[in-house]
């Protein structure tokens, strides 16, 4: 049994009887079928991924997975997603490492689809890490415009940046801080996501060790923080704009009670919207809990009980701010370095055969001494709060010769017409394991030595150096190479809830 299977099987260490004796028993009267609920919580969670449509259609991704014997299944209601058995460790596969897909559990994929996103909107993701929903929002905006992704944890923000880099997201500026203190000078937003920190009861299937931490104390501790985050979201939302509040817990103290209190703080200025989620069974939000009666509109919230759709537990509330309220002026934009970098870009253009107008779709900026970042041409982050990172670090210029980063290669590599080499399956695996390998005579006839972009089945894998000695050296980053270590490995890229 590999470690992934062992982890999945560990999910069954609790039993329906234990669920009945646990703090979750307080939900017995809320659930339509307690036995099904308890039994489902004792089963491992199926894996779900979504295809990065900017790189691969979902049908082609499904074909790649089938060739690997992975049996992907469609997920009704999520046309871009595929289901996989719980034993599959998506983060250890080559297609994952090179940003063709992202792993995100089914219920967690749903909120972004309810935000009515469109290119041109200014969007804030207040509690963003590790970034699955940020990436979904970024692509729903067409990978253009301005999305701000904030988190309070530096380590988690780094994981988020890693995910955005792998997937090729260029319209995000990240910020570090308590979103409840998000500055007024940062401006207002058309859409705000508050995917709040919570007691995570709904993730028990994926994270059985949570079992030891179940208890109402968590909800009491988290409630004030959740209210502060949602309150700030209302303040920072444009008139007529929308806020999506979500958690992965069953606790009413972190769900309906939070929403009810914030609605009461903004009478006449905020309303709950109905949400429609075809193909998913949902339950209405609670309108009374432990003696407290809530406004009937709280029923517009949606609850996801695990046994209804074979998922984790989740809660969603969609709010709209009154359109008649006065709007604030646009925020001061961030001033970015105007240092000249045309030589670097034309160097890349001529080496790899990119078109002369290639960079016009991007804003290029030197944010650190290490090299250049790419942002969408219309990305306009505000001057405050200060950014942790803007866009995608794509070209390392402090090394000789300069080289595209792996995320840079994944982004521009599709448009490269020279110094591009198609690898065999064995070479692909060697490349991802950061091993040197020898090209075939046919490959040697095709591409001259030097820095090259390597591909597999037409999909870019990253950068390599073809040495005059005849071997190819992998420049695949060590921190990305968990995918190449095989299913027995415990190493994994960060995936989301
Ligand atoms: C449920 S997770 C978010 C998951 C994320 N939206 C995704 O889809 O990948 C909650 C996040 O909130 C962050 N967080 C906790 N308190 C916060 C605060 N006061 N301000 C901003 N982020 C906070 C945590 O570090 C955590 O990453």
Short mmCIF file of C-alpha atoms and ligand atoms in Angstrom, two decimals:
data_model
loop_
_atom_site.label_atom_id
_atom_site.label_comp_id
_atom_site.label_asym_id
_atom_site.label_seq_id
_atom_site.Cartn_x
_atom_site.Cartn_y
_atom_site.Cartn_z
CA UNK A 1 0.00 0.00 0.00
CA UNK A 2 1.46 3.38 -0.94
CA UNK A 3 1.42 6.31 1.44
CA UNK A 4 -1.39 8.06 -0.37
CA UNK A 5 -3.58 4.98 -0.05
CA UNK A 6 -2.60 4.70 3.59
CA UNK A 7 -3.61 8.31 4.15
CA UNK A 8 -6.91 7.76 2.35
CA UNK A 9 -7.63 4.61 4.33
CA UNK A 10 -6.81 6.42 7.56
CA UNK A 11 -10.00 8.37 6.88
CA UNK A 12 -11.94 5.33 7.97
CA UNK A 13 -10.43 5.29 11.44
CA UNK A 14 -13.58 6.90 12.72
CA UNK A 15 -16.93 5.17 12.47
CA UNK A 16 -20.56 6.30 12.24
CA UNK A 17 -20.91 5.48 15.96
CA UNK A 18 -17.99 7.74 16.76
CA UNK A 19 -19.54 10.51 14.65
CA UNK A 20 -22.73 10.08 16.68
CA UNK A 21 -20.71 10.51 19.91
CA UNK A 22 -18.73 13.46 18.63
CA UNK A 23 -19.42 17.22 18.77
CA UNK A 24 -21.00 16.78 15.32
CA UNK A 25 -23.97 15.12 17.05
CA UNK A 26 -25.36 18.60 17.65
CA UNK A 27 -26.29 18.66 13.93
CA UNK A 28 -28.46 15.54 14.21
CA UNK A 29 -31.71 17.50 13.89
CA UNK A 30 -30.41 19.61 10.99
CA UNK A 31 -29.51 16.69 8.72
CA UNK A 32 -32.23 14.98 6.69
CA UNK A 33 -30.58 11.54 6.89
CA UNK A 34 -28.22 11.22 9.84
CA UNK A 35 -27.07 7.68 9.02
CA UNK A 36 -26.11 8.65 5.45
CA UNK A 37 -24.35 11.77 6.78
CA UNK A 38 -22.31 9.83 9.34
CA UNK A 39 -21.48 7.03 6.92
CA UNK A 40 -20.32 9.48 4.23
CA UNK A 41 -18.04 11.27 6.68
CA UNK A 42 -16.28 7.96 7.28
CA UNK A 43 -15.38 7.51 3.61
CA UNK A 44 -12.39 9.16 1.89
CA UNK A 45 -13.16 12.08 -0.37
CA UNK A 46 -12.99 11.56 -4.14
CA UNK A 47 -10.29 13.68 -5.80
CA UNK A 48 -11.36 16.44 -8.19
CA UNK A 49 -9.29 18.48 -10.59
CA UNK A 50 -10.07 21.23 -13.10
CA UNK A 51 -8.42 21.66 -16.48
CA UNK A 52 -6.43 24.83 -17.07
CA UNK A 53 -8.44 25.80 -20.14
CA UNK A 54 -5.79 28.33 -21.18
CA UNK A 55 -3.52 25.30 -21.80
CA UNK A 56 -5.68 22.24 -22.46
CA UNK A 57 -9.34 21.44 -23.15
CA UNK A 58 -10.87 19.21 -20.49
CA UNK A 59 -11.52 16.43 -23.04
CA UNK A 60 -7.84 16.31 -23.98
CA UNK A 61 -6.84 16.25 -20.31
CA UNK A 62 -9.28 13.38 -19.75
CA UNK A 63 -7.59 11.54 -22.63
CA UNK A 64 -4.15 11.99 -21.05
CA UNK A 65 -5.46 10.67 -17.74
CA UNK A 66 -7.11 7.67 -19.38
CA UNK A 67 -3.84 6.79 -21.12
CA UNK A 68 -2.30 6.70 -17.65
CA UNK A 69 -5.09 4.38 -16.47
CA UNK A 70 -6.49 6.99 -14.08
CA UNK A 71 -10.24 6.65 -14.98
CA UNK A 72 -11.37 10.29 -14.90
CA UNK A 73 -15.12 10.87 -14.65
CA UNK A 74 -17.10 13.99 -15.62
CA UNK A 75 -18.61 16.00 -12.75
CA UNK A 76 -22.14 17.15 -13.63
CA UNK A 77 -22.43 20.91 -13.08
CA UNK A 78 -18.67 21.48 -13.38
CA UNK A 79 -17.94 21.11 -17.10
CA UNK A 80 -14.25 21.90 -16.73
CA UNK A 81 -13.67 19.45 -13.88
CA UNK A 82 -12.89 15.73 -13.65
CA UNK A 83 -13.32 13.33 -10.78
CA UNK A 84 -10.62 10.82 -9.81
CA UNK A 85 -10.55 8.02 -7.23
CA UNK A 86 -9.48 9.07 -3.68
CA UNK A 87 -6.20 7.17 -4.04
CA UNK A 88 -4.94 9.39 -6.87
CA UNK A 89 -2.39 11.96 -5.83
CA UNK A 90 -2.88 14.55 -8.56
CA UNK A 91 0.07 16.67 -7.46
CA UNK A 92 2.50 13.87 -8.31
CA UNK A 93 1.66 13.70 -12.00
CA UNK A 94 3.50 15.49 -14.80
CA UNK A 95 0.37 17.18 -16.16
CA UNK A 96 -0.21 18.72 -12.76
CA UNK A 97 3.34 19.98 -12.31
CA UNK A 98 3.31 21.78 -15.63
CA UNK A 99 0.05 23.56 -14.91
CA UNK A 100 -2.40 21.66 -17.10
CA UNK A 101 -4.70 21.11 -14.10
CA UNK A 102 -5.36 22.06 -10.51
CA UNK A 103 -6.70 19.84 -7.73
CA UNK A 104 -9.58 21.33 -5.80
CA UNK A 105 -12.38 19.51 -4.09
CA UNK A 106 -15.76 19.69 -5.78
CA UNK A 107 -17.63 21.95 -3.33
CA UNK A 108 -14.67 24.30 -3.19
CA UNK A 109 -14.89 24.75 -6.98
CA UNK A 110 -18.46 26.03 -6.79
CA UNK A 111 -18.33 29.50 -5.14
CA UNK A 112 -16.38 31.24 -7.91
CA UNK A 113 -19.00 30.21 -10.47
CA UNK A 114 -21.62 32.08 -8.42
CA UNK A 115 -19.75 35.38 -8.38
CA UNK A 116 -20.98 36.48 -11.83
CA UNK A 117 -17.45 37.39 -12.87
CA UNK A 118 -16.62 39.14 -16.14
CA UNK A 119 -13.46 40.66 -17.59
CA UNK A 120 -13.01 44.27 -16.51
CA UNK A 121 -14.19 43.80 -12.92
CA UNK A 122 -11.91 44.73 -10.03
CA UNK A 123 -11.87 41.80 -7.62
CA UNK A 124 -10.55 41.12 -4.10
CA UNK A 125 -9.95 37.64 -2.69
CA UNK A 126 -9.54 38.40 1.02
CA UNK A 127 -8.44 35.00 2.37
CA UNK A 128 -6.87 33.57 -0.73
CA UNK A 129 -4.23 30.94 0.06
CA UNK A 130 -3.43 28.39 -1.25
CA UNK A 131 -5.19 29.97 -4.20
CA UNK A 132 -7.45 27.50 -6.00
CA UNK A 133 -10.31 29.99 -6.00
CA UNK A 134 -7.92 32.85 -6.82
CA UNK A 135 -6.83 31.00 -9.96
CA UNK A 136 -10.45 30.26 -10.89
CA UNK A 137 -11.31 33.96 -10.50
CA UNK A 138 -8.21 34.99 -12.46
CA UNK A 139 -9.26 32.85 -15.43
CA UNK A 140 -12.92 33.95 -15.16
CA UNK A 141 -11.58 37.51 -15.61
CA UNK A 142 -9.81 36.34 -18.77
CA UNK A 143 -6.39 36.47 -17.03
CA UNK A 144 -6.63 40.24 -17.48
CA UNK A 145 -7.45 43.23 -15.31
CA UNK A 146 -6.94 43.46 -11.58
CA UNK A 147 -7.40 40.76 -8.98
CA UNK A 148 -5.93 41.25 -5.51
CA UNK A 149 -5.25 38.11 -3.51
CA UNK A 150 -4.60 38.58 0.20
CA UNK A 151 -3.72 36.20 3.00
CA UNK A 152 -2.55 36.64 6.56
CA UNK A 153 0.02 33.84 6.34
CA UNK A 154 3.30 34.42 4.53
CA UNK A 155 3.94 30.69 4.07
CA UNK A 156 0.48 30.14 2.63
CA UNK A 157 0.84 33.18 0.38
CA UNK A 158 4.03 31.63 -1.02
CA UNK A 159 2.12 28.43 -1.75
CA UNK A 160 -0.52 30.54 -3.50
CA UNK A 161 2.11 32.27 -5.63
CA UNK A 162 3.51 28.84 -6.55
CA UNK A 163 0.09 27.72 -7.74
CA UNK A 164 -0.52 30.90 -9.73
CA UNK A 165 2.93 30.61 -11.33
CA UNK A 166 2.39 26.98 -12.26
CA UNK A 167 -0.98 27.79 -13.83
CA UNK A 168 0.24 30.91 -15.68
CA UNK A 169 -1.82 33.58 -13.91
CA UNK A 170 -0.74 37.15 -14.77
CA UNK A 171 -3.55 39.34 -13.43
CA UNK A 172 -2.98 38.94 -9.67
CA UNK A 173 -1.19 41.11 -7.14
CA UNK A 174 -0.71 39.42 -3.77
CA UNK A 175 -0.82 41.22 -0.43
CA UNK A 176 -0.01 39.99 3.07
CA UNK A 177 -2.09 41.02 6.05
CA UNK A 178 -5.24 40.79 8.11
CA UNK A 179 -7.97 41.39 5.55
CA UNK A 180 -10.17 42.80 8.32
CA UNK A 181 -7.80 45.79 8.21
CA UNK A 182 -7.82 46.11 4.41
CA UNK A 183 -7.11 49.83 3.84
CA UNK A 184 -9.74 52.21 2.50
CA UNK A 185 -7.09 53.63 0.16
CA UNK A 186 -6.98 50.26 -1.61
CA UNK A 187 -10.29 51.20 -3.24
CA UNK A 188 -13.59 49.42 -3.79
CA UNK A 189 -14.20 46.19 -5.68
CA UNK A 190 -16.91 44.86 -7.99
CA UNK A 191 -16.60 41.41 -6.45
CA UNK A 192 -15.16 40.21 -3.15
CA UNK A 193 -14.61 36.64 -2.04
CA UNK A 194 -14.46 35.96 1.70
CA UNK A 195 -13.51 32.28 1.88
CA UNK A 196 -13.21 32.59 5.61
CA UNK A 197 -10.88 30.76 8.00
CA UNK A 198 -13.19 28.34 9.81
CA UNK A 199 -13.30 25.24 12.00
CA UNK A 200 -13.19 23.16 8.77
CA UNK A 201 -15.59 20.47 10.02
CA UNK A 202 -16.63 19.85 6.42
CA UNK A 203 -13.11 18.71 5.50
CA UNK A 204 -13.11 15.69 7.83
CA UNK A 205 -13.14 13.26 4.90
CA UNK A 206 -9.98 14.77 3.45
CA UNK A 207 -8.29 15.48 6.74
CA UNK A 208 -9.20 12.79 9.30
CA UNK A 209 -6.75 14.19 11.87
CA UNK A 210 -9.20 17.07 12.28
CA UNK A 211 -11.23 14.61 14.30
CA UNK A 212 -9.18 15.39 17.41
CA UNK A 213 -9.89 19.12 17.13
CA UNK A 214 -13.68 19.05 16.69
CA UNK A 215 -15.58 21.16 19.21
CA UNK A 216 -17.72 24.24 19.54
CA UNK A 217 -14.85 26.24 21.07
CA UNK A 218 -13.44 26.74 17.58
CA UNK A 219 -16.59 28.40 16.32
CA UNK A 220 -16.74 30.73 19.30
CA UNK A 221 -13.13 31.72 18.72
CA UNK A 222 -13.52 32.21 14.98
CA UNK A 223 -16.88 34.04 14.92
CA UNK A 224 -15.50 37.54 15.71
CA UNK A 225 -12.81 37.19 13.05
CA UNK A 226 -15.32 36.03 10.45
CA UNK A 227 -17.63 38.97 11.28
CA UNK A 228 -14.71 41.40 10.99
CA UNK A 229 -13.76 39.98 7.58
CA UNK A 230 -17.31 40.07 6.21
CA UNK A 231 -17.87 43.58 7.63
CA UNK A 232 -14.74 44.81 5.86
CA UNK A 233 -15.86 43.13 2.63
CA UNK A 234 -19.14 45.08 2.77
CA UNK A 235 -17.23 48.33 3.31
CA UNK A 236 -14.83 47.64 0.42
CA UNK A 237 -17.52 46.49 -2.01
CA UNK A 238 -18.71 48.93 -4.70
CA UNK A 239 -22.37 49.89 -4.70
CA UNK A 240 -24.13 47.23 -6.76
CA UNK A 241 -21.19 44.86 -6.23
CA UNK A 242 -21.30 41.34 -4.81
CA UNK A 243 -19.67 39.50 -1.94
CA UNK A 244 -19.44 35.76 -1.67
CA UNK A 245 -18.99 34.47 1.88
CA UNK A 246 -18.08 30.80 2.20
CA UNK A 247 -16.80 28.35 4.79
CA UNK A 248 -16.12 24.62 4.90
CA UNK A 249 -17.82 24.08 8.23
CA UNK A 250 -21.27 22.97 9.36
CA UNK A 251 -21.26 25.29 12.39
CA UNK A 252 -24.16 27.80 12.23
CA UNK A 253 -22.11 30.09 14.51
CA UNK A 254 -19.65 30.54 11.61
CA UNK A 255 -22.25 30.58 8.87
CA UNK A 256 -25.82 31.89 9.15
CA UNK A 257 -25.20 33.68 12.46
CA UNK A 258 -22.26 35.60 10.97
CA UNK A 259 -24.27 36.56 7.87
CA UNK A 260 -27.31 37.53 9.95
CA UNK A 261 -25.26 39.81 12.19
CA UNK A 262 -23.60 41.58 9.25
CA UNK A 263 -26.95 42.03 7.46
CA UNK A 264 -28.26 43.63 10.66
CA UNK A 265 -25.27 46.01 10.76
CA UNK A 266 -26.07 47.35 7.26
CA UNK A 267 -29.88 47.67 7.21
CA UNK A 268 -31.22 48.52 3.76
CA UNK A 269 -27.72 48.46 2.25
CA UNK A 270 -27.09 44.77 1.84
CA UNK A 271 -29.22 41.84 0.74
CA UNK A 272 -28.85 38.14 0.27
CA UNK A 273 -29.26 36.89 -3.30
CA UNK A 274 -30.74 33.54 -4.28
CA UNK A 275 -28.22 31.16 -5.83
CA UNK A 276 -28.84 28.41 -8.31
CA UNK A 277 -26.42 25.49 -8.44
CA UNK A 278 -27.70 23.04 -11.06
CA UNK A 279 -26.81 19.35 -10.60
CA UNK A 280 -26.06 19.78 -6.89
CA UNK A 281 -28.38 19.03 -4.01
CA UNK A 282 -28.20 21.84 -1.47
CA UNK A 283 -30.09 22.65 1.70
CA UNK A 284 -31.37 26.12 2.63
CA UNK A 285 -29.62 28.20 5.25
CA UNK A 286 -30.96 27.86 8.79
CA UNK A 287 -33.52 30.36 10.03
CA UNK A 288 -33.32 29.29 13.65
CA UNK A 289 -30.60 27.77 15.75
CA UNK A 290 -30.49 26.98 19.45
CA UNK A 291 -33.30 29.36 20.33
CA UNK A 292 -32.26 32.21 18.06
CA UNK A 293 -34.66 33.02 15.22
CA UNK A 294 -33.08 34.56 12.13
CA UNK A 295 -34.61 36.61 9.30
CA UNK A 296 -36.39 34.35 6.75
CA UNK A 297 -34.01 35.55 4.00
CA UNK A 298 -31.20 33.54 5.66
CA UNK A 299 -32.78 30.54 3.93
CA UNK A 300 -31.22 31.92 0.71
CA UNK A 301 -27.81 30.75 1.98
CA UNK A 302 -26.86 27.28 0.75
CA UNK A 303 -25.58 24.37 2.80
CA UNK A 304 -23.80 21.39 1.27
CA UNK A 305 -24.14 18.26 3.38
CA UNK A 306 -21.56 15.59 2.41
CA UNK A 307 -24.03 12.75 1.79
CA UNK A 308 -26.08 14.77 -0.75
CA UNK A 309 -23.38 14.98 -3.43
CA UNK A 310 -20.58 12.75 -2.04
CA UNK A 311 -18.49 15.84 -1.20
CA UNK A 312 -17.13 17.68 1.79
CA UNK A 313 -19.33 20.05 3.77
CA UNK A 314 -19.65 23.67 2.67
CA UNK A 315 -21.62 26.88 3.18
CA UNK A 316 -22.25 29.74 0.76
CA UNK A 317 -23.92 33.14 1.11
CA UNK A 318 -24.10 35.55 -1.84
CA UNK A 319 -24.64 39.20 -0.87
CA UNK A 320 -25.25 42.31 -2.95
CA UNK A 321 -24.55 45.88 -1.84
CA UNK A 322 -27.22 48.44 -2.66
CA UNK A 323 -26.50 50.11 -6.03
CA UNK A 324 -27.84 53.49 -4.88
CA UNK A 325 -25.08 54.08 -2.33
CA UNK A 326 -22.32 56.61 -3.15
CA UNK A 327 -19.20 55.12 -4.77
CA UNK A 328 -15.70 56.01 -3.67
CA UNK A 329 -13.14 57.44 -6.11
CA UNK A 330 -10.70 55.11 -7.87
CA UNK A 331 -7.66 54.32 -5.72
CA UNK A 332 -4.20 55.71 -6.38
CA UNK A 333 -2.45 53.18 -8.67
CA UNK A 334 0.86 51.63 -7.66
CA UNK A 335 3.89 53.26 -9.20
CA UNK A 336 6.04 50.62 -10.89
CA UNK A 337 9.63 50.79 -11.96
CA UNK A 338 10.00 52.10 -15.49
CA UNK A 339 13.50 50.66 -15.89
CA UNK A 340 14.24 49.85 -19.52
CA UNK A 341 14.14 46.11 -20.25
CA UNK A 342 13.64 46.09 -24.03
CA UNK A 343 16.98 44.31 -24.59
CA UNK A 344 15.95 41.34 -22.49
CA UNK A 345 12.66 41.05 -24.34
CA UNK A 346 14.14 41.38 -27.81
CA UNK A 347 16.76 38.80 -26.78
CA UNK A 348 13.96 36.34 -26.00
CA UNK A 349 12.08 37.30 -29.14
CA UNK A 350 15.00 36.65 -31.46
CA UNK A 351 16.22 33.48 -29.76
CA UNK A 352 12.85 31.78 -29.56
CA UNK A 353 11.24 33.31 -32.68
CA UNK A 354 8.46 35.21 -30.89
CA UNK A 355 6.48 37.77 -32.90
CA UNK A 356 7.67 41.41 -32.64
CA UNK A 357 4.42 42.53 -30.92
CA UNK A 358 4.57 39.57 -28.55
CA UNK A 359 4.97 41.56 -25.33
CA UNK A 360 2.18 44.07 -26.02
CA UNK A 361 -0.32 41.83 -24.21
CA UNK A 362 1.76 42.19 -21.02
CA UNK A 363 3.09 44.80 -18.68
CA UNK A 364 6.74 43.99 -17.94
CA UNK A 365 8.29 45.15 -14.71
CA UNK A 366 11.48 44.60 -12.72
CA UNK A 367 10.27 43.98 -9.15
CA UNK A 368 13.42 42.43 -7.77
CA UNK A 369 17.09 42.30 -8.72
CA UNK A 370 16.55 38.75 -9.92
CA UNK A 371 14.69 39.67 -13.08
CA UNK A 372 11.45 40.54 -14.80
CA UNK A 373 7.80 39.99 -13.94
CA UNK A 374 4.94 39.81 -16.43
CA UNK A 375 1.52 41.22 -15.70
CA UNK A 376 -1.58 41.52 -17.86
CA UNK A 377 -1.31 44.77 -19.84
CA UNK A 378 -4.31 46.26 -18.00
CA UNK A 379 -3.34 45.09 -14.50
CA UNK A 380 -3.65 48.14 -12.18
CA UNK A 381 -2.92 47.29 -8.55
CA UNK A 382 -3.42 50.09 -6.00
CA UNK A 383 -0.54 51.88 -4.28
CA UNK A 384 -1.74 50.55 -0.92
CA UNK A 385 -1.60 48.06 0.62
CA UNK A 386 1.95 47.24 -0.46
CA UNK A 387 2.25 44.26 -2.79
CA UNK A 388 4.08 41.04 -1.96
CA UNK A 389 4.20 40.18 -5.65
CA UNK A 390 2.67 41.38 -8.88
CA UNK A 391 2.11 39.02 -11.77
CA UNK A 392 4.45 36.17 -12.66
CA UNK A 393 8.25 36.10 -12.34
CA UNK A 394 9.15 35.02 -15.86
CA UNK A 395 12.75 35.92 -16.77
CA UNK A 396 15.83 35.58 -14.58
CA UNK A 397 18.31 38.24 -15.66
CA UNK A 398 20.85 38.00 -12.82
CA UNK A 399 22.40 34.82 -14.28
CA UNK A 400 24.58 34.31 -17.35
CA UNK A 401 23.04 33.63 -19.73
CA UNK A 402 19.64 34.98 -18.62
CA UNK A 403 16.94 32.33 -18.65
CA UNK A 404 13.18 32.12 -18.52
CA UNK A 405 11.89 30.72 -15.21
CA UNK A 406 9.88 27.51 -15.43
CA UNK A 407 6.63 29.44 -14.97
CA UNK A 408 7.85 31.87 -17.65
CA UNK A 409 8.60 28.96 -20.00
CA UNK A 410 5.19 27.40 -19.32
CA UNK A 411 3.60 30.75 -20.20
CA UNK A 412 5.50 31.73 -23.35
CA UNK A 413 6.72 28.28 -24.42
CA UNK A 414 3.68 27.52 -26.57
CA UNK A 415 4.58 30.45 -28.82
CA UNK A 416 8.23 29.46 -29.14
CA UNK A 417 9.23 28.25 -32.63
CA UNK A 418 13.00 27.72 -32.18
CA UNK A 419 15.07 25.92 -29.53
CA UNK A 420 12.06 23.82 -28.66
CA UNK A 421 12.41 20.07 -28.21
CA UNK A 422 9.75 17.39 -27.96
CA UNK A 423 10.72 14.70 -25.39
CA UNK A 424 9.82 11.03 -25.15
CA UNK A 425 8.02 9.72 -22.08
CA UNK A 426 11.28 8.42 -20.57
CA UNK A 427 13.03 11.74 -21.23
CA UNK A 428 10.06 13.61 -19.75
CA UNK A 429 10.35 11.68 -16.50
CA UNK A 430 14.12 12.19 -16.37
CA UNK A 431 13.60 15.90 -16.97
CA UNK A 432 11.05 16.20 -14.16
CA UNK A 433 13.39 14.25 -11.84
CA UNK A 434 16.06 16.84 -12.70
CA UNK A 435 18.32 14.20 -14.24
CA UNK A 436 20.54 14.71 -17.27
CA UNK A 437 19.66 12.67 -20.35
CA UNK A 438 20.91 12.12 -23.87
CA UNK A 439 18.99 13.25 -26.96
CA UNK A 440 18.37 10.81 -29.81
CA UNK A 441 20.20 11.39 -33.15
CA UNK A 442 16.87 12.60 -34.64
CA UNK A 443 16.50 15.16 -31.86
CA UNK A 444 20.11 16.23 -32.31
CA UNK A 445 19.46 16.81 -35.99
CA UNK A 446 16.43 18.95 -35.20
CA UNK A 447 17.61 21.41 -32.53
CA UNK A 448 21.00 23.01 -31.96
CA UNK A 449 22.57 22.92 -28.46
CA UNK A 450 21.95 25.77 -26.02
CA UNK A 451 19.11 26.78 -23.75
CA UNK A 452 15.94 25.03 -24.92
CA UNK A 453 12.24 24.78 -24.10
CA UNK A 454 11.23 21.14 -23.64
CA UNK A 455 7.77 19.72 -24.33
CA UNK A 456 5.89 16.47 -24.08
CA UNK A 457 2.96 15.77 -26.46
CA UNK A 458 3.14 19.47 -27.35
CA UNK A 459 2.75 20.62 -23.74
CA UNK A 460 5.57 22.74 -22.39
CA UNK A 461 7.48 21.20 -19.46
CA UNK A 462 10.08 23.90 -18.82
CA UNK A 463 13.65 24.95 -19.59
CA UNK A 464 16.74 22.79 -20.14
CA UNK A 465 20.31 23.27 -21.32
CA UNK A 466 21.59 21.18 -24.17
CA UNK A 467 25.33 21.09 -23.52
CA UNK A 468 27.88 20.87 -26.37
CA UNK A 469 29.03 17.63 -24.68
CA UNK A 470 25.76 16.10 -25.88
CA UNK A 471 23.72 15.80 -22.67
CA UNK A 472 20.59 17.70 -21.74
CA UNK A 473 20.53 19.18 -18.24
CA UNK A 474 17.14 19.70 -16.61
CA UNK A 475 16.45 23.10 -15.07
CA UNK A 476 13.14 21.96 -13.62
CA UNK A 477 12.92 23.52 -10.13
CA UNK A 478 13.59 21.10 -7.28
CA UNK A 479 10.66 22.47 -5.30
CA UNK A 480 8.31 21.59 -8.19
CA UNK A 481 9.62 18.10 -8.73
CA UNK A 482 7.37 16.17 -6.29
CA UNK A 483 5.41 15.07 -9.33
CA UNK A 484 8.28 13.15 -10.76
CA UNK A 485 9.02 11.13 -7.68
CA UNK A 486 6.33 8.57 -8.36
CA UNK A 487 3.22 7.54 -6.46
CA UNK A 488 5.18 6.08 -3.52
CA UNK A 489 6.49 9.50 -2.63
CA UNK A 490 4.95 11.54 0.13
CA UNK A 491 6.08 14.79 -1.47
CA UNK A 492 3.29 16.78 -3.01
CA UNK A 493 2.57 20.18 -4.43
CA UNK A 494 0.11 22.22 -2.44
CA UNK A 495 -3.51 21.49 -3.32
CA UNK A 496 -6.63 23.17 -2.07
CA UNK A 497 -9.60 22.56 0.03
C1 LIG B 1 -10.32 28.50 3.88
S1 LIG B 1 -8.73 29.11 3.66
C2 LIG B 1 -8.81 29.87 2.09
C3 LIG B 1 -8.74 28.92 0.94
C4 LIG B 1 -8.59 29.64 -0.38
N1 LIG B 1 -9.64 30.60 -0.61
C5 LIG B 1 -8.53 28.69 -1.55
O1 LIG B 1 -9.52 28.49 -2.25
O2 LIG B 1 -7.46 28.13 -1.80
C6 LIG B 1 -8.68 30.47 4.72
C7 LIG B 1 -7.44 31.32 4.58
O3 LIG B 1 -7.63 32.49 5.38
C8 LIG B 1 -6.40 32.91 5.85
N2 LIG B 1 -6.69 33.87 6.94
C9 LIG B 1 -6.99 33.61 8.23
N3 LIG B 1 -7.26 34.76 8.88
C10 LIG B 1 -7.14 35.76 7.98
C11 LIG B 1 -7.26 37.17 8.03
N4 LIG B 1 -7.60 37.78 9.17
N5 LIG B 1 -7.03 37.89 6.92
C12 LIG B 1 -6.67 37.27 5.77
N6 LIG B 1 -6.53 35.93 5.65
C13 LIG B 1 -6.77 35.20 6.75
C14 LIG B 1 -5.70 31.64 6.23
O4 LIG B 1 -4.29 31.80 6.28
C15 LIG B 1 -6.15 30.70 5.12
O5 LIG B 1 -5.19 30.67 4.10
#
